[in-house]
Coordinates of C-alpha atoms in Angstrom, one line a residue:
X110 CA 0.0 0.0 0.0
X111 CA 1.6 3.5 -0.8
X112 CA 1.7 6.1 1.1
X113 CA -0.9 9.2 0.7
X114 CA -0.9 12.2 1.5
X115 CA -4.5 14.4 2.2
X116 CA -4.8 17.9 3.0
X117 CA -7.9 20.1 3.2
X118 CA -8.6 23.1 0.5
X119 CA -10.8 25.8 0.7
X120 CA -11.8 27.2 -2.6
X121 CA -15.5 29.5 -3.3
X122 CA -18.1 28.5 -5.1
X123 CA -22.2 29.0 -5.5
X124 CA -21.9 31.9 -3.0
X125 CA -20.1 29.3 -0.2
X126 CA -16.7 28.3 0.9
X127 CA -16.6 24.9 -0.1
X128 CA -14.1 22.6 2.0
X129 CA -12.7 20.0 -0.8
X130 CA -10.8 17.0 0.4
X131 CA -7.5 16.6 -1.4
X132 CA -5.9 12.8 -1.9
X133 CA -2.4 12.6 -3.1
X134 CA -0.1 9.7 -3.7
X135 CA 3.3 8.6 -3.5
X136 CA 6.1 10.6 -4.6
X137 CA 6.7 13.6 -6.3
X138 CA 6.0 13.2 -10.2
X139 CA 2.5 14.3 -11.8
X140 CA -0.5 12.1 -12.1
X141 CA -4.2 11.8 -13.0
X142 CA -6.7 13.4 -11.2
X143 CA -10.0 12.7 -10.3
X144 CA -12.6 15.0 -9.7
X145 CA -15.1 12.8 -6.8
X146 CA -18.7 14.5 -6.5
X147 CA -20.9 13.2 -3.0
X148 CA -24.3 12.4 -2.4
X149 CA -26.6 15.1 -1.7
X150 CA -26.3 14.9 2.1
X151 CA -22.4 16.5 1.1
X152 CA -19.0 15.8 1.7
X153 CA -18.1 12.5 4.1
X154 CA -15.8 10.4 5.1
X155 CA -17.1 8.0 2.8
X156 CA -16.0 10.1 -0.2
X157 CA -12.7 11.0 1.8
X158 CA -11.5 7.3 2.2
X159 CA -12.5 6.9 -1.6
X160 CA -10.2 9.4 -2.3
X161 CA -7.9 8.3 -0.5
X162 CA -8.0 4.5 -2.2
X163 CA -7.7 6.4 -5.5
X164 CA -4.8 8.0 -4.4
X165 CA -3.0 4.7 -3.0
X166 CA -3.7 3.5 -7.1
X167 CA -1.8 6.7 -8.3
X168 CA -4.3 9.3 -8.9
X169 CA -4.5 12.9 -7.5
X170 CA -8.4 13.0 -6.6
X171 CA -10.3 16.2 -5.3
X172 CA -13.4 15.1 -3.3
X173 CA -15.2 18.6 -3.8
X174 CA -17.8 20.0 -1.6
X175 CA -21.6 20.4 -2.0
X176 CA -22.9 22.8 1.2
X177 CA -19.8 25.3 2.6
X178 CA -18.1 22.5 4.7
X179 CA -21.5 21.2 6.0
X180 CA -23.3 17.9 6.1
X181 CA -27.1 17.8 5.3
X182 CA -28.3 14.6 7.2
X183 CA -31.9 16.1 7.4
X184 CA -33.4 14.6 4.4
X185 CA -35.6 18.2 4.3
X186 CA -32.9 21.1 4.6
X187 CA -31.0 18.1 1.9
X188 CA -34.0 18.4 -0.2
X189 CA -34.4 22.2 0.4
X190 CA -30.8 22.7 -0.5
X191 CA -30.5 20.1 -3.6
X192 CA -33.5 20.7 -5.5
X193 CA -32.9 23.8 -6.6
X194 CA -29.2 23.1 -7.4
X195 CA -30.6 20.1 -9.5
X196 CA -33.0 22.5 -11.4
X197 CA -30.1 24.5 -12.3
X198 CA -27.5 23.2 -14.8
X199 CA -25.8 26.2 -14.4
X200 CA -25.2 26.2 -10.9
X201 CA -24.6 23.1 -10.9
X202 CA -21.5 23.4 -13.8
X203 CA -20.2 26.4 -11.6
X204 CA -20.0 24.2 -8.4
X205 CA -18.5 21.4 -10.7
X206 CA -15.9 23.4 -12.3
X207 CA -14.7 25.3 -9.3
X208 CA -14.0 21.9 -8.3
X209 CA -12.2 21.1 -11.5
X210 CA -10.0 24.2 -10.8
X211 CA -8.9 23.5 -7.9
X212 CA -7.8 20.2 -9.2
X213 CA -6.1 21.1 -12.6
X214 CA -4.6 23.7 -10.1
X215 CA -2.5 21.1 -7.9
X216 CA 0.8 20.9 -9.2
X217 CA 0.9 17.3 -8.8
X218 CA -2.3 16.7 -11.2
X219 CA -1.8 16.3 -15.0
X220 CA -4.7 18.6 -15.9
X221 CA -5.1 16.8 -19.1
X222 CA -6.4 13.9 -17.8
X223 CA -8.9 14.1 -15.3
X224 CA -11.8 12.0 -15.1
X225 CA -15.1 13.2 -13.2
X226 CA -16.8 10.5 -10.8
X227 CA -20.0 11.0 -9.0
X228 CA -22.6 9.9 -6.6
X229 CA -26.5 11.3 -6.6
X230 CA -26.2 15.2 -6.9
X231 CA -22.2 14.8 -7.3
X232 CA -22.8 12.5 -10.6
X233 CA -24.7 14.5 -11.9
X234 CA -22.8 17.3 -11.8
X235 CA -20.4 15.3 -13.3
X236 CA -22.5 15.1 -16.5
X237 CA -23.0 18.8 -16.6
X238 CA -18.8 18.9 -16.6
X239 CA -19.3 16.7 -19.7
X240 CA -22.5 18.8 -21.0
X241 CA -20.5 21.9 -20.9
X242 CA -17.7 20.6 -22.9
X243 CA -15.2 19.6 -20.6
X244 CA -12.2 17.9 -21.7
X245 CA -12.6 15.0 -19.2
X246 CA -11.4 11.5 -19.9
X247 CA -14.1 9.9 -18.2
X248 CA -17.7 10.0 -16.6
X249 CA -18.6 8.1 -13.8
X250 CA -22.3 8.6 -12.4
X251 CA -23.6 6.4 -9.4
X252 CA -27.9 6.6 -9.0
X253 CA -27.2 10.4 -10.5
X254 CA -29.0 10.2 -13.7
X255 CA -30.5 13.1 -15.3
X256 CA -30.8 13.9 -19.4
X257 CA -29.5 17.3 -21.0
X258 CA -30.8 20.1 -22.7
X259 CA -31.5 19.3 -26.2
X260 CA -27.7 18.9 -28.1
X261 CA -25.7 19.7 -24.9
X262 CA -25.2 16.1 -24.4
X263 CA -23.1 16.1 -28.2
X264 CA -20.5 18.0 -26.4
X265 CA -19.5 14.9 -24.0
X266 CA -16.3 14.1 -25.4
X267 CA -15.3 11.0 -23.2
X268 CA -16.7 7.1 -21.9
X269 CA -19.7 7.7 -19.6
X270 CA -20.5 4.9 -16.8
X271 CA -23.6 4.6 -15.0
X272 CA -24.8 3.0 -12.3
X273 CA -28.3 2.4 -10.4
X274 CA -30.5 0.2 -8.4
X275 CA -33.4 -1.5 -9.9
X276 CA -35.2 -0.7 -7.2
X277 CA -34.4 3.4 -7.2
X278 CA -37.9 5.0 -6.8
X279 CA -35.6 8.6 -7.4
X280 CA -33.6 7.5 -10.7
X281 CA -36.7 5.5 -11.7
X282 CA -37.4 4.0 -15.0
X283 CA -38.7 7.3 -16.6
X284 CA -35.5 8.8 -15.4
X285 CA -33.6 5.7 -16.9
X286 CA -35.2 5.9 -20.0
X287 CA -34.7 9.7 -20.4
X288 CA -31.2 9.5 -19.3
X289 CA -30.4 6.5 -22.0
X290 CA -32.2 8.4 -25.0
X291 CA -30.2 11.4 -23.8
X292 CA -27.3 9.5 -24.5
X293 CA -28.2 6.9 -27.4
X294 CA -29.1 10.9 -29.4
X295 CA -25.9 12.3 -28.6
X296 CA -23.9 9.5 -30.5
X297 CA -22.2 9.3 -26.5
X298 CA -20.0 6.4 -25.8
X299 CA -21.8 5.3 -22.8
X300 CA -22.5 1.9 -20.5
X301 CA -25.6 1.6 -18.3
X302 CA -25.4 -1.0 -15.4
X303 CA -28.6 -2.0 -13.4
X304 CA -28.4 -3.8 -9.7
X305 CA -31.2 -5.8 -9.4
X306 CA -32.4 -5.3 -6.1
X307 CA -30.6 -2.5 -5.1
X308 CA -32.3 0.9 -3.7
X309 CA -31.3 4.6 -4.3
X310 CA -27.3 4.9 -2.4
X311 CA -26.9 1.6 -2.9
X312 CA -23.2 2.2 -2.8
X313 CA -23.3 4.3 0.5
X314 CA -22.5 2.3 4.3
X315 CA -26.1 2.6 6.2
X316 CA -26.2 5.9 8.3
X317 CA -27.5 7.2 12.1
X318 CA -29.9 9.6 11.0
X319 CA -33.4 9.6 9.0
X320 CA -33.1 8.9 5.4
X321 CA -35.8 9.1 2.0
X322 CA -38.3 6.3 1.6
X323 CA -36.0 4.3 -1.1
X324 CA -32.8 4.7 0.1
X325 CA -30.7 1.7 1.3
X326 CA -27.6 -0.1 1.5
X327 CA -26.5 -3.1 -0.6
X328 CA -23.1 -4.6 0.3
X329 CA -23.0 -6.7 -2.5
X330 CA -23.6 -4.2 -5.1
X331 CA -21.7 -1.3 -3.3
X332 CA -18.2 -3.5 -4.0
X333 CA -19.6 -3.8 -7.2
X334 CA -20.3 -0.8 -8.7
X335 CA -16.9 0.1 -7.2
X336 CA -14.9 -1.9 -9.2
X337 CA -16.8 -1.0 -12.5
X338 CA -15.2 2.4 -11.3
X339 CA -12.0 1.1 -11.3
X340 CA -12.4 -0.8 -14.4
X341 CA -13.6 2.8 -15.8
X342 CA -10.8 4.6 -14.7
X343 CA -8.3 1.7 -15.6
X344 CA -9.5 1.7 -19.3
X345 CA -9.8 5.6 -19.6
X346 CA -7.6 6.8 -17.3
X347 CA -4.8 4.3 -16.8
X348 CA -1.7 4.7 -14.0
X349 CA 1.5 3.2 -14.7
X350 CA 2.3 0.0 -12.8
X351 CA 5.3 2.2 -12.0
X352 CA 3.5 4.8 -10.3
X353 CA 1.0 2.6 -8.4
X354 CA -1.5 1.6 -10.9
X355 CA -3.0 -1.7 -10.5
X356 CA -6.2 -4.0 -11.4
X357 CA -8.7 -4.3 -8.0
X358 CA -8.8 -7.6 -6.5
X359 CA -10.8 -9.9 -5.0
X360 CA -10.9 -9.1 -1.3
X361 CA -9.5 -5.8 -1.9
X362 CA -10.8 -2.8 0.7
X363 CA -13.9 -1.1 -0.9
X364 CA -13.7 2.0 1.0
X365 CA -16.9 3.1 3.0
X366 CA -18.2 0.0 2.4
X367 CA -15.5 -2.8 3.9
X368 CA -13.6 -0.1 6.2

């Protein structure tokens, strides 16, 4: 296991000052970054020790910040927060590319390879990144589906990935099916996995506080849909086996999930 190193950034954005969590690995050379996006609730340790395991494979990763530094775990001042964000592309690319800057910014990222990976709200800012033209290498989006503005979704220039539960009541089937014409009319080069059986945050360890009807854990699914992000990033967004790249294992720690 390599040795990382984290540090926290403060950088503004949508009117706050958003506290990013920065993951970098080993040694002193440049490497790819990835931009990590949370669930709606915000910024957690679950998307900090994610970072941090994409760091210990050789990437630079920016876990960026939804809410100023603060976690929503009241699904109603989530809701009251994300909805509008949602309903707003815009606001949504500005909170996603102040992220980006911050990254490309980091002396040890190569800012021409950075691949954006999301869960819920972060995913689908990740799409906007794509949707507004950014040169990203990849798109990963876990239960964040959503379908552009007519054409916007042409200017995706990179692999899109997504993820959801078969069971999501959120990213339901009229969301599906939006999300897969979306890409199917934009000639995108996208995959579209279903977990049958799995709920909306599939992915995400269970919590202490109230969540939405539909939400759920799924162990099985969580590991998963985290190694189709490593097999993402691996085909899109390789690191040299000298640097610290390597292929997930079998019994490997899934971070937030087996930690």
């Amino acid at each position: 296991m390599t040795t990382v190193t984290t540090r926290t950034v403060t950088y503004p954005a949508d009117g706050l000052t958003m506290v990013g969590h920065l993951a970098l690995p080993a040694g002193d050379g440049r490497r790819p970054g990835v931009l990590l996006g949370p669930e709606g609730m915000g910024l957690s340790d679950v998307e900090r020790r994610r970072a941090e395991a994409l760091a210990e494979l050789g990437y630079v990763v920016l876990a960026f910040d939804l809410h100023g530094g603060r976690y929503l775990g009241e699904p109603e001042e989530m809701l009251a927060r994300c909805l509008p964000l949602l309903d707003d592309p815009e606001r949504m690319r500005g909170v996603g590319h102040a992220g980006l800057d911050v990254l490309r910014a980091e002396p040890r990222a190569d800012p021409d390879r950075i691949a954006a990976i999301g869960y819920g709200t972060g995913g689908m800012i990740a799409l906007e990144l794509g949707r507004d033209g950014v040169d990203l290498r990849a798109i990963g989006t876990v239960n964040g589906l959503s379908d552009g503005r007519p054409g916007e979704s042409a200017r995706i220039r990179c692999p899109v990935w997504a993820g959801v539960g078969s069971e999501d009541p959120i990213m339901g089937p009229a969301q599906r099916d939006a999300f897969t014409a979306d890409m199917r009319s934009a000639g995108v080069d996208w995959r579209f996995v279903v977990y049958g059986g799995a709920l909306h945050a599939f992915h995400h360890p269970p919590v202490d506080h109230t969540t939405l009807p539909g939400v759920g854990h799924h162990p099985r699914h969580a590991e998963r849909a985290w190694r189709d992000v490593l097999d993402l990033l691996a085909e899109c967004l390789p690191v040299p086996d000298s640097v610290g790249g390597r292929v997930v294992r079998e019994g490997d720690r899934v971070p937030g999930i087996a930690v």
